[in-house]
Each structure stands twice: as C-alpha cells, then as structure tokens.
PDB file of C-alpha atoms in Angstrom:
ATOM      1  CA  PHE A  17      13.340  29.143  -2.296  1.00 47.00           C
ATOM      2  CA  LEU A  18      12.247  25.801  -0.460  1.00 51.00           C
ATOM      3  CA  GLU A  19       8.753  26.226  -2.203  1.00 55.00           C
ATOM      4  CA  LYS A  20      10.095  25.955  -5.724  1.00 59.00           C
ATOM      5  CA  ILE A  21      12.273  22.696  -4.761  1.00 58.00           C
ATOM      6  CA  PHE A  22       9.626  21.259  -2.482  1.00 58.00           C
ATOM      7  CA  PRO A  23       5.950  22.809  -3.473  1.00 67.00           C
ATOM      8  CA  ALA A  24       3.105  22.213  -0.948  1.00 70.00           C
ATOM      9  CA  SER A  25       1.734  19.238  -2.910  1.00 70.00           C
ATOM     10  CA  ARG A  26       5.003  17.501  -2.621  1.00 72.00           C
ATOM     11  CA  THR A  27       5.251  18.064   0.848  1.00 74.00           C
ATOM     12  CA  THR A  28       1.673  16.887   1.687  1.00 79.00           C
ATOM     13  CA  THR A  29       2.605  13.456  -0.426  1.00 83.00           C
ATOM     14  CA  ILE A  30       5.589  13.047   1.513  1.00 82.00           C
ATOM     15  CA  ARG A  31       3.990  13.578   4.819  1.00 85.00           C
ATOM     16  CA  LYS A  32       1.407  11.043   3.865  1.00 88.00           C
ATOM     17  CA  ASP A  33       3.863   8.511   2.645  1.00 87.00           C
ATOM     18  CA  ILE A  34       5.735   8.894   5.986  1.00 92.00           C
ATOM     19  CA  SER A  35       2.616   8.655   8.292  1.00 92.00           C
ATOM     20  CA  GLY A  36       1.095   5.845   6.300  1.00 94.00           C
ATOM     21  CA  ILE A  37       4.208   3.728   5.824  1.00 96.00           C
ATOM     22  CA  ARG A  38       3.611  -0.135   6.641  1.00 98.00           C
ATOM     23  CA  GLN A  39       6.165  -2.978   6.582  1.00 98.00           C
ATOM     24  CA  LEU A  40       5.467  -5.035   3.545  1.00 97.00           C
ATOM     25  CA  SER A  41       4.770  -8.637   3.659  1.00 96.00           C
ATOM     26  CA  GLY A  42       8.265 -10.725   3.646  1.00 95.00           C
ATOM     27  CA  GLU A  43      10.149  -7.486   4.268  1.00 96.00           C
ATOM     28  CA  SER A  44      12.767  -7.617   6.836  1.00 96.00           C
ATOM     29  CA  LEU A  45      13.084  -5.133   9.678  1.00 97.00           C
ATOM     30  CA  TYR A  46      16.374  -4.053   8.051  1.00 97.00           C
ATOM     31  CA  GLU A  47      14.580  -3.315   4.706  1.00 97.00           C
ATOM     32  CA  TYR A  48      11.717  -1.642   6.560  1.00 98.00           C
ATOM     33  CA  TRP A  49      13.815   0.719   8.343  1.00 98.00           C
ATOM     34  CA  GLU A  50      16.102   1.516   5.439  1.00 97.00           C
ATOM     35  CA  ARG A  51      12.865   2.235   3.396  1.00 97.00           C
ATOM     36  CA  PHE A  52      11.313   4.402   6.198  1.00 96.00           C
ATOM     37  CA  LYS A  53      14.711   6.332   6.569  1.00 96.00           C
ATOM     38  CA  LYS A  54      15.003   6.857   2.608  1.00 95.00           C
ATOM     39  CA  ILE A  55      11.511   8.351   2.587  1.00 91.00           C
ATOM     40  CA  CYS A  56      12.196  10.733   5.590  1.00 92.00           C
ATOM     41  CA  ALA A  57      15.391  11.862   3.709  1.00 91.00           C
ATOM     42  CA  SER A  58      13.800  12.557   0.615  1.00 85.00           C
ATOM     43  CA  TYR A  59      12.263  15.509   2.033  1.00 80.00           C
ATOM     44  CA  PRO A  60      14.328  16.859   5.174  1.00 79.00           C
ATOM     45  CA  HIS A  61      12.005  19.636   5.674  1.00 77.00           C
ATOM     46  CA  HIS A  62       9.158  17.436   6.558  1.00 80.00           C
ATOM     47  CA  GLN A  63       8.641  19.158  10.053  1.00 85.00           C
ATOM     48  CA  ILE A  64       7.764  16.072  11.768  1.00 90.00           C
ATOM     49  CA  SER A  65       9.249  15.317  14.997  1.00 93.00           C
ATOM     50  CA  GLU A  66      11.560  12.600  15.541  1.00 94.00           C
ATOM     51  CA  LYS A  67       9.135  11.097  18.326  1.00 94.00           C
ATOM     52  CA  LEU A  68       6.164  11.372  15.688  1.00 95.00           C
ATOM     53  CA  LEU A  69       8.483   9.781  12.988  1.00 96.00           C
ATOM     54  CA  LEU A  70       9.269   6.699  15.205  1.00 96.00           C
ATOM     55  CA  GLN A  71       5.411   6.344  16.240  1.00 96.00           C
ATOM     56  CA  TYR A  72       4.857   6.019  12.536  1.00 97.00           C
ATOM     57  CA  PHE A  73       7.488   3.626  12.054  1.00 97.00           C
ATOM     58  CA  TYR A  74       6.380   1.522  14.899  1.00 96.00           C
ATOM     59  CA  GLU A  75       2.585   1.549  13.987  1.00 96.00           C
ATOM     60  CA  GLY A  76       3.591   0.295  10.671  1.00 98.00           C
ATOM     61  CA  LEU A  77       5.564  -2.576  11.879  1.00 97.00           C
ATOM     62  CA  SER A  78       4.272  -6.189  11.395  1.00 97.00           C
ATOM     63  CA  ASN A  79       2.745  -7.721  14.700  1.00 95.00           C
ATOM     64  CA  MET A  80       5.695  -9.878  14.879  1.00 95.00           C
ATOM     65  CA  GLU A  81       8.484  -7.266  14.656  1.00 95.00           C
ATOM     66  CA  ARG A  82       6.419  -4.896  17.067  1.00 95.00           C
ATOM     67  CA  SER A  83       6.424  -7.723  19.518  1.00 94.00           C
ATOM     68  CA  MET A  84      10.100  -8.072  19.201  1.00 94.00           C
ATOM     69  CA  ILE A  85      10.678  -4.350  19.417  1.00 96.00           C
ATOM     70  CA  ASP A  86       8.313  -4.286  22.580  1.00 93.00           C
ATOM     71  CA  ALA A  87      10.343  -6.961  24.223  1.00 95.00           C
ATOM     72  CA  ALA A  88      13.690  -5.510  23.405  1.00 95.00           C
ATOM     73  CA  SER A  89      12.608  -2.099  24.699  1.00 93.00           C
ATOM     74  CA  GLY A  90      11.405  -3.342  27.960  1.00 91.00           C
ATOM     75  CA  GLY A  91       7.689  -2.975  26.819  1.00 84.00           C
ATOM     76  CA  ALA A  92       7.346   0.535  25.746  1.00 82.00           C
ATOM     77  CA  LEU A  93       9.387   2.066  22.926  1.00 87.00           C
ATOM     78  CA  GLY A  94       7.411   5.200  23.477  1.00 85.00           C
ATOM     79  CA  ASP A  95       8.974   5.672  26.912  1.00 89.00           C
ATOM     80  CA  MET A  96      12.541   5.808  25.553  1.00 92.00           C
ATOM     81  CA  THR A  97      14.157   8.869  24.070  1.00 94.00           C
ATOM     82  CA  PRO A  98      14.080   9.181  20.411  1.00 95.00           C
ATOM     83  CA  THR A  99      17.788   8.693  20.402  1.00 96.00           C
ATOM     84  CA  GLU A 100      17.527   5.413  22.490  1.00 96.00           C
ATOM     85  CA  ALA A 101      14.813   4.157  20.268  1.00 96.00           C
ATOM     86  CA  ILE A 102      16.542   4.934  17.076  1.00 96.00           C
ATOM     87  CA  ASN A 103      19.913   3.146  18.575  1.00 97.00           C
ATOM     88  CA  LEU A 104      17.760   0.132  19.579  1.00 97.00           C
ATOM     89  CA  ILE A 105      15.986  -0.143  16.224  1.00 97.00           C
ATOM     90  CA  GLU A 106      19.411   0.419  14.214  1.00 97.00           C
ATOM     91  CA  LYS A 107      20.725  -2.533  16.362  1.00 96.00           C
ATOM     92  CA  MET A 108      17.959  -4.728  15.714  1.00 96.00           C
ATOM     93  CA  ALA A 109      17.956  -4.116  12.087  1.00 96.00           C
ATOM     94  CA  SER A 110      21.449  -4.582  11.690  1.00 93.00           C
ATOM     95  CA  ASN A 111      21.102  -7.913  13.461  1.00 90.00           C
ATOM     96  CA  SER A 112      18.039  -8.982  11.279  1.00 83.00           C
ATOM     97  CA  GLN A 113      20.165  -8.312   8.066  1.00 78.00           C
ATOM     98  CA  GLN A 114      22.742 -10.981   9.208  1.00 67.00           C
ATOM     99  CA  PHE A 115      20.211 -13.782   9.290  1.00 58.00           C
TER     100      PHE A 115
END
C-alpha cells in the first residue's frame, strides 16, 4: 500500500532532502525549523530516527545559529535527549520569530 503512495524513488528524494537540508541565507531559525518540520512531515515513513533528524537539522544550521544553540544547550545538543533538544529548538525558534 505505502509503495503506491510513496514509491521508492520518492522515499530516496525525501531522505536526501532531509539529510541535505541547509539554513538559507537570511532565513531565521524559526523559518528554517518550520521548513525542516514540513519536509519531515511530507513523508512520515522516512524511517529516520529522531536523533539523526536532529543531527541533520543541526548540521544544516548557519554557524551563528549553531553557536547560539550550542550555548543554550550547554555546549552539546547531541548530549540532550531528542525530546529535550526539540523543546530547546522550539523555544529558540519561537523566540526568534518574535524579533
């Protein structure tokens, strides 16, 4: 059933989109986070772990945003649980939208 809706070629494309995501020049943390979540939601059966998804998101951040997340996470976002990391990113993204 899923093969008809999400063919293997589409799955490969979505996985590449997710793993290769990068924050665009001038894109706020909020905009990047929302775009990342939208890509992930476009194919809910991507079978990529939350921890790996967060790594892809983090690796795609601009240097400035990565430094801010590092500081807010105590220096290691990867040491947080996925839930803790998502909560931190959600809070920071929400705050960035307000400015």
